CSV table of C-alpha atoms in Angstrom, one decimal:
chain,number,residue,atom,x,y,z
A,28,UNK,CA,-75.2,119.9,-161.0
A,29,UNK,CA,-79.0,120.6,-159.7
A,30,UNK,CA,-80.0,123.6,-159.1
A,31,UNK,CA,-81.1,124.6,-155.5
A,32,UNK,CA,-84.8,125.4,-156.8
A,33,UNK,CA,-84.5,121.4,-158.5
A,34,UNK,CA,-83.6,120.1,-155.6
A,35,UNK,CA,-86.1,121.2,-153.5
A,36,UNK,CA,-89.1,120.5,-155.8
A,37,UNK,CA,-87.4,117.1,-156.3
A,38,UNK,CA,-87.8,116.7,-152.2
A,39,UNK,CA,-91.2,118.2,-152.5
A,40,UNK,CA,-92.0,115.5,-154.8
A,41,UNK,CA,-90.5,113.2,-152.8
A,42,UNK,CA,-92.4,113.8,-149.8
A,43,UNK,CA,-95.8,113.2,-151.8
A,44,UNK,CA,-94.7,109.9,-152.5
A,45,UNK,CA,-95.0,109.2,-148.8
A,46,UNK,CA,-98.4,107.8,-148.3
A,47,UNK,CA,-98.9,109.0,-144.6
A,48,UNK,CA,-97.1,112.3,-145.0
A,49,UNK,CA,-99.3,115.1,-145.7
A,50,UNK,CA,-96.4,117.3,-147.5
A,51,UNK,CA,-98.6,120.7,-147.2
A,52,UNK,CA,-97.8,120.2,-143.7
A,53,UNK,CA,-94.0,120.6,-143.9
A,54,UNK,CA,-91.7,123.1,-145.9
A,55,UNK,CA,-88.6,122.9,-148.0
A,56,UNK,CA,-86.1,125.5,-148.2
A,57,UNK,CA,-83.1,124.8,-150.1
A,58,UNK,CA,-79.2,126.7,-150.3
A,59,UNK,CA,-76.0,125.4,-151.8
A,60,UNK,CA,-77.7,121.9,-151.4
A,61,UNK,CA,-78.4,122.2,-148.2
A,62,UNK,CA,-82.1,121.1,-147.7
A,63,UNK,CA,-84.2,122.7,-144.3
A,64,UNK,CA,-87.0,120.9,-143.2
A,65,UNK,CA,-89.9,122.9,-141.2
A,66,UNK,CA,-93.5,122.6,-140.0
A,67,UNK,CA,-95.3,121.0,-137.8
A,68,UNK,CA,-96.9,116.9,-137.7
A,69,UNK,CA,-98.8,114.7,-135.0
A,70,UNK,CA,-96.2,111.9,-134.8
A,71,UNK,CA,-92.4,111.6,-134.3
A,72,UNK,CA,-92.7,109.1,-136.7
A,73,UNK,CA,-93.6,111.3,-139.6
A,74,UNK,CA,-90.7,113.8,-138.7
A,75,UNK,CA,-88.0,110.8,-139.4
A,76,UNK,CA,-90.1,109.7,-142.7
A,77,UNK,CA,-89.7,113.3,-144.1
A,78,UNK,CA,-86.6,113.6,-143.4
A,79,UNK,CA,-85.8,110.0,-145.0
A,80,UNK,CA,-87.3,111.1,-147.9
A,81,UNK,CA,-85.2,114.2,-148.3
A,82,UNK,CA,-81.7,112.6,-148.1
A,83,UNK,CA,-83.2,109.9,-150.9
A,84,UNK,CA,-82.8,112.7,-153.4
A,85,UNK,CA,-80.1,112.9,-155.7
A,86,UNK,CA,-77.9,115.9,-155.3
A,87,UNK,CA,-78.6,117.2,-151.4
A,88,UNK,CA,-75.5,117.6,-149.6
A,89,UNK,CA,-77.2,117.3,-145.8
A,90,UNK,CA,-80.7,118.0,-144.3
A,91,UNK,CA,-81.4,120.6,-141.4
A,92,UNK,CA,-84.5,119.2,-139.8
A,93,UNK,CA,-86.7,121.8,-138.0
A,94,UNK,CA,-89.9,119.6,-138.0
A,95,UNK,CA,-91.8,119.7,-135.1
A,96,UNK,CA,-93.8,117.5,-133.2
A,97,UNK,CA,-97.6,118.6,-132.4
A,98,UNK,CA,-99.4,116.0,-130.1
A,99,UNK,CA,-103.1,116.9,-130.0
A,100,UNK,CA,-104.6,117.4,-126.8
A,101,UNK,CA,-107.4,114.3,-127.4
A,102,UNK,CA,-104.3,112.4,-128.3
A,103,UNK,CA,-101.4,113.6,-125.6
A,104,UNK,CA,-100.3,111.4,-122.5
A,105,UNK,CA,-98.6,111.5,-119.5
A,106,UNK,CA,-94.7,110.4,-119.1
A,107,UNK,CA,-96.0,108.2,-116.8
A,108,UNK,CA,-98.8,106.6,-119.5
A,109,UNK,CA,-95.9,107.1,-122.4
A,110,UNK,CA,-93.3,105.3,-120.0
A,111,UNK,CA,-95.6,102.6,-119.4
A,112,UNK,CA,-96.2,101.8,-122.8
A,113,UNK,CA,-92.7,102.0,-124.3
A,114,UNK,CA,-91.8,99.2,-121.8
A,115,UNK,CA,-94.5,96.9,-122.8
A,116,UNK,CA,-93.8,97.5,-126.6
A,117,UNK,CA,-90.0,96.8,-126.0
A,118,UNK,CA,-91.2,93.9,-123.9
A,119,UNK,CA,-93.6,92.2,-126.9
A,120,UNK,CA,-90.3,93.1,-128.9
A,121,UNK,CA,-88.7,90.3,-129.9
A,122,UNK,CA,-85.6,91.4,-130.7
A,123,UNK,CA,-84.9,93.7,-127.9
A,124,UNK,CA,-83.8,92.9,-124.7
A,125,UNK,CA,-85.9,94.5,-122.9
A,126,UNK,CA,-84.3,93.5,-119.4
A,127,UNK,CA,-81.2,95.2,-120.4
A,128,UNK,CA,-83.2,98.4,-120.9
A,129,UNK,CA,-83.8,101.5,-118.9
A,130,UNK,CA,-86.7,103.7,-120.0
A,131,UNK,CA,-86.8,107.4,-118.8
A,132,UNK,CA,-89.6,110.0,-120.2
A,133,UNK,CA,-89.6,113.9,-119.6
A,134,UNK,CA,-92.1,116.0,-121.7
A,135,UNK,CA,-92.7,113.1,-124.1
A,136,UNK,CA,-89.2,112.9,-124.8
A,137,UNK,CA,-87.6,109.1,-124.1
A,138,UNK,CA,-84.4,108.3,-123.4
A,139,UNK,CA,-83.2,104.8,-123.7
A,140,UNK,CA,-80.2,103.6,-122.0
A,141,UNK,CA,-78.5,100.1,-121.5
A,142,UNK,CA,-76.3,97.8,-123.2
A,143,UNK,CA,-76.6,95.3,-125.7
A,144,UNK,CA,-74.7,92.9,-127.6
A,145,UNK,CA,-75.6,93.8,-131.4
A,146,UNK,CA,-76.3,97.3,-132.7
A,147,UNK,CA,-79.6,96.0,-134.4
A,148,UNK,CA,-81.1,95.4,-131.0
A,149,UNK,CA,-80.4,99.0,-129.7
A,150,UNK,CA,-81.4,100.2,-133.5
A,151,UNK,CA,-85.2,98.0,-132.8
A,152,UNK,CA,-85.3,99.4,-129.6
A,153,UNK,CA,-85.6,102.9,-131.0
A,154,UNK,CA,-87.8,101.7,-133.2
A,155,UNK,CA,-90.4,100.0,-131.9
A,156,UNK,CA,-91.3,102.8,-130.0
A,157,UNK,CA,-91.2,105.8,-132.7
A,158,UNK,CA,-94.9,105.0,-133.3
A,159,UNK,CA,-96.2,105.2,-129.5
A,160,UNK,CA,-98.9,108.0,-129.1
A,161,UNK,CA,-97.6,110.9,-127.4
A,162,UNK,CA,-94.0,110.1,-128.2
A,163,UNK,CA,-92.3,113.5,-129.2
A,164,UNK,CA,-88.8,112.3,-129.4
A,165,UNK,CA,-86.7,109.5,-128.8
A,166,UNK,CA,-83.1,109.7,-127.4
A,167,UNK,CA,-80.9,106.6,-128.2
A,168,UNK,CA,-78.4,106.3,-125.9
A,169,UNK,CA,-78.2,102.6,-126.0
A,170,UNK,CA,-74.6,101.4,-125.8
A,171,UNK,CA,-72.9,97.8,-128.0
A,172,UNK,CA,-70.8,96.0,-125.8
A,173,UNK,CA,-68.2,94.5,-128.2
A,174,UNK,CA,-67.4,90.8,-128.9
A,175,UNK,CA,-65.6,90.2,-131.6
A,176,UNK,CA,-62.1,91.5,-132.9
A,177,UNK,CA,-61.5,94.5,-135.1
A,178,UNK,CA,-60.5,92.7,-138.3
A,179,UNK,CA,-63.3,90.3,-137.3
A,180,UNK,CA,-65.3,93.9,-137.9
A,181,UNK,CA,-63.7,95.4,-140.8
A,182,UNK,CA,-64.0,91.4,-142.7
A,183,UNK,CA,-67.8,91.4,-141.6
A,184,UNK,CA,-68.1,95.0,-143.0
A,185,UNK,CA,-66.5,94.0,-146.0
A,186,UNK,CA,-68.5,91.3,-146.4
A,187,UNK,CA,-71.5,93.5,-146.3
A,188,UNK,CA,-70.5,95.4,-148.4
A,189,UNK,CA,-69.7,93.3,-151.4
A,190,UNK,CA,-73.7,92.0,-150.8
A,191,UNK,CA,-74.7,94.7,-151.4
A,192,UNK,CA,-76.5,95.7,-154.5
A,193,UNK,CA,-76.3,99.9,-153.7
A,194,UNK,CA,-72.6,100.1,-152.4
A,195,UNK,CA,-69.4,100.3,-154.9
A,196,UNK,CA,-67.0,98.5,-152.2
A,197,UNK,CA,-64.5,99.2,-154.4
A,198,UNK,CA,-63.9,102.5,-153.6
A,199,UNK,CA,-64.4,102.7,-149.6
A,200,UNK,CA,-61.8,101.8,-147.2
A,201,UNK,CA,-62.8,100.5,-143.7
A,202,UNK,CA,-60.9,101.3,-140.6
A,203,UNK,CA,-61.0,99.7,-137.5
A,204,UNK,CA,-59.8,100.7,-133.7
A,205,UNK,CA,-60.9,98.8,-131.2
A,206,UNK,CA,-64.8,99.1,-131.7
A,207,UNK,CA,-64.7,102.6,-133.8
A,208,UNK,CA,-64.9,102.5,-137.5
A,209,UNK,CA,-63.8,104.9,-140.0
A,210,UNK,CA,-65.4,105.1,-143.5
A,211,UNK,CA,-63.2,106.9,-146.2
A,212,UNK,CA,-63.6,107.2,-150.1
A,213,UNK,CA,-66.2,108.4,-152.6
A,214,UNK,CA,-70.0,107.1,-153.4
A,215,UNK,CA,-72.6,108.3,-155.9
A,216,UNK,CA,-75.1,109.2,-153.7
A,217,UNK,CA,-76.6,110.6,-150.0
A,218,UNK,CA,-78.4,107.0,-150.2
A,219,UNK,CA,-75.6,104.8,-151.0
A,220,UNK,CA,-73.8,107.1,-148.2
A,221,UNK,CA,-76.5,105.7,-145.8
A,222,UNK,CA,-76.6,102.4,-146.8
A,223,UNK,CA,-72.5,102.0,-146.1
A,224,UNK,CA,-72.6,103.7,-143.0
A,225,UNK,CA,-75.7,101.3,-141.8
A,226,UNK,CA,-73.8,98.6,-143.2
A,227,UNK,CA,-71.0,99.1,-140.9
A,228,UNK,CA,-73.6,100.0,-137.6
A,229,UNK,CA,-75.0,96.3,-138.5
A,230,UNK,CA,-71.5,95.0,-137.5
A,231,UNK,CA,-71.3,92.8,-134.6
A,232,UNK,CA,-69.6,94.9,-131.9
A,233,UNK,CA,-69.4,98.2,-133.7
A,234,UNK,CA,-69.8,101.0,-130.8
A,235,UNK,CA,-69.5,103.8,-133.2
A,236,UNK,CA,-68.8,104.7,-137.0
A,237,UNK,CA,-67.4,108.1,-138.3
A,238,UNK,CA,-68.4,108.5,-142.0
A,239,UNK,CA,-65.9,110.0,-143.7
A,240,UNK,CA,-67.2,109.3,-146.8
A,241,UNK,CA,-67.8,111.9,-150.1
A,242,UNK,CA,-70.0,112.3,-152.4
A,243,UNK,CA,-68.8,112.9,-156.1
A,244,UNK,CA,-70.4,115.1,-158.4
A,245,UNK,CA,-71.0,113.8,-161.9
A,246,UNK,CA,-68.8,115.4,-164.4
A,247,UNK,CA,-71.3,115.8,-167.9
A,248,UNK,CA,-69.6,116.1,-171.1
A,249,UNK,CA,-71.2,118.5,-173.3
A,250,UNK,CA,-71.3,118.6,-177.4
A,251,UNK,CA,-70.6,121.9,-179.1
């Protein structure tokens, strides 16, 4: 197993390999593979890409993120100004629904609400506006209005997974309750953890997934 001082010079690392992260700006602390992120950056953007970057490292268990968001005062806006521009870039969105939408901004915080018929549009919706000047946070509270039945699901999920190149399929089982999914079994990584879990959220009416999912620690056999 890593140690916790490998780990977090791996995520260092990591972090230089983003090209529009400036890693001096955020700090790494690492215990029992837990990895806390901290410091401060200009864009909410760059908060997600660090923390991204962390959970791609092999052996970290979760990531605390303590990142804040600094908006420059030649660089801040109103809610009103922020409001007004996260509507037109869901509008020029094509695919997000924008009609089905509503936008509310409080200290450069947005919360989305609505519903939707796929999980990607709400996921594009959140999105398309992580970018927008002034944007601090954004609150997803988008909502998938189901269509399909649950073994339609758990086939489609399935389906996915068997496609893909960075999930073992063999050893997760998918459950299915109405629009809920369960994930249960073992994977070899926090990434291939991801990618199943946003395998399932790409599911035609999927309204929420619980990851139940492990991650197994390598056994090493050693030569005396």
């Amino acid at each position: 197993m890593k140690s916790d001082i490998q780990i977090q010079k791996d995520v260092m690392d990591e972090l230089k390999w983003e090209p529009f992260l400036n890693s001096s700006e955020i700090g790494v602390a690492v215990k029992n593979g837990v990895v806390t992120l901290s410091g401060l950056v200009d864009t909410y953007s760059k908060k997600l890409a660090a923390e991204k970057a962390a959970k791609r490292v092999s052996g970290v268990k979760a990531v605390a993120e303590d990142i804040k968001v600094g908006i420059s005062l030649g660089y801040r806006k109103t809610d009103t100004e922020i409001a007004e521009a996260v509507f037109n870039a869901l509008k020029w969105h094509s695919a997000v629904q924008e009609e089905k939408i509503k936008i509310k901004v409080e200290d450069g915080t947005v919360k989305l609400e609505g519903q939707v018929e796929w999980e990607y549009q709400s996921t594009n919706a959140k999105s398309a506006i992580e970018n927008l000047t002034g944007v601090r946070g954004v609150i997803n509270l988008i909502t998938v209005k189901p269509r399909i039945t649950p073994s339609e699901i758990q086939q489609k999920i399935s389906s996915a997974f068997h496609r893909s190149a960075t999930v073992d399929s063999g050893k997760i089982t998918i459950e299915v309750m109405g629009s809920r999914v369960t994930l249960r079994g073992t994977v070899r990584s926090f990434a291939e953890k991801e990618d199943a879990e946003s395998a399932a959220w790409n599911a035609p009416g999927v309204i929420s997934v619980e990851s139940k999912l492990e991650i197994e620690i390598p056994e090493y056999a050693y030569e005396e």
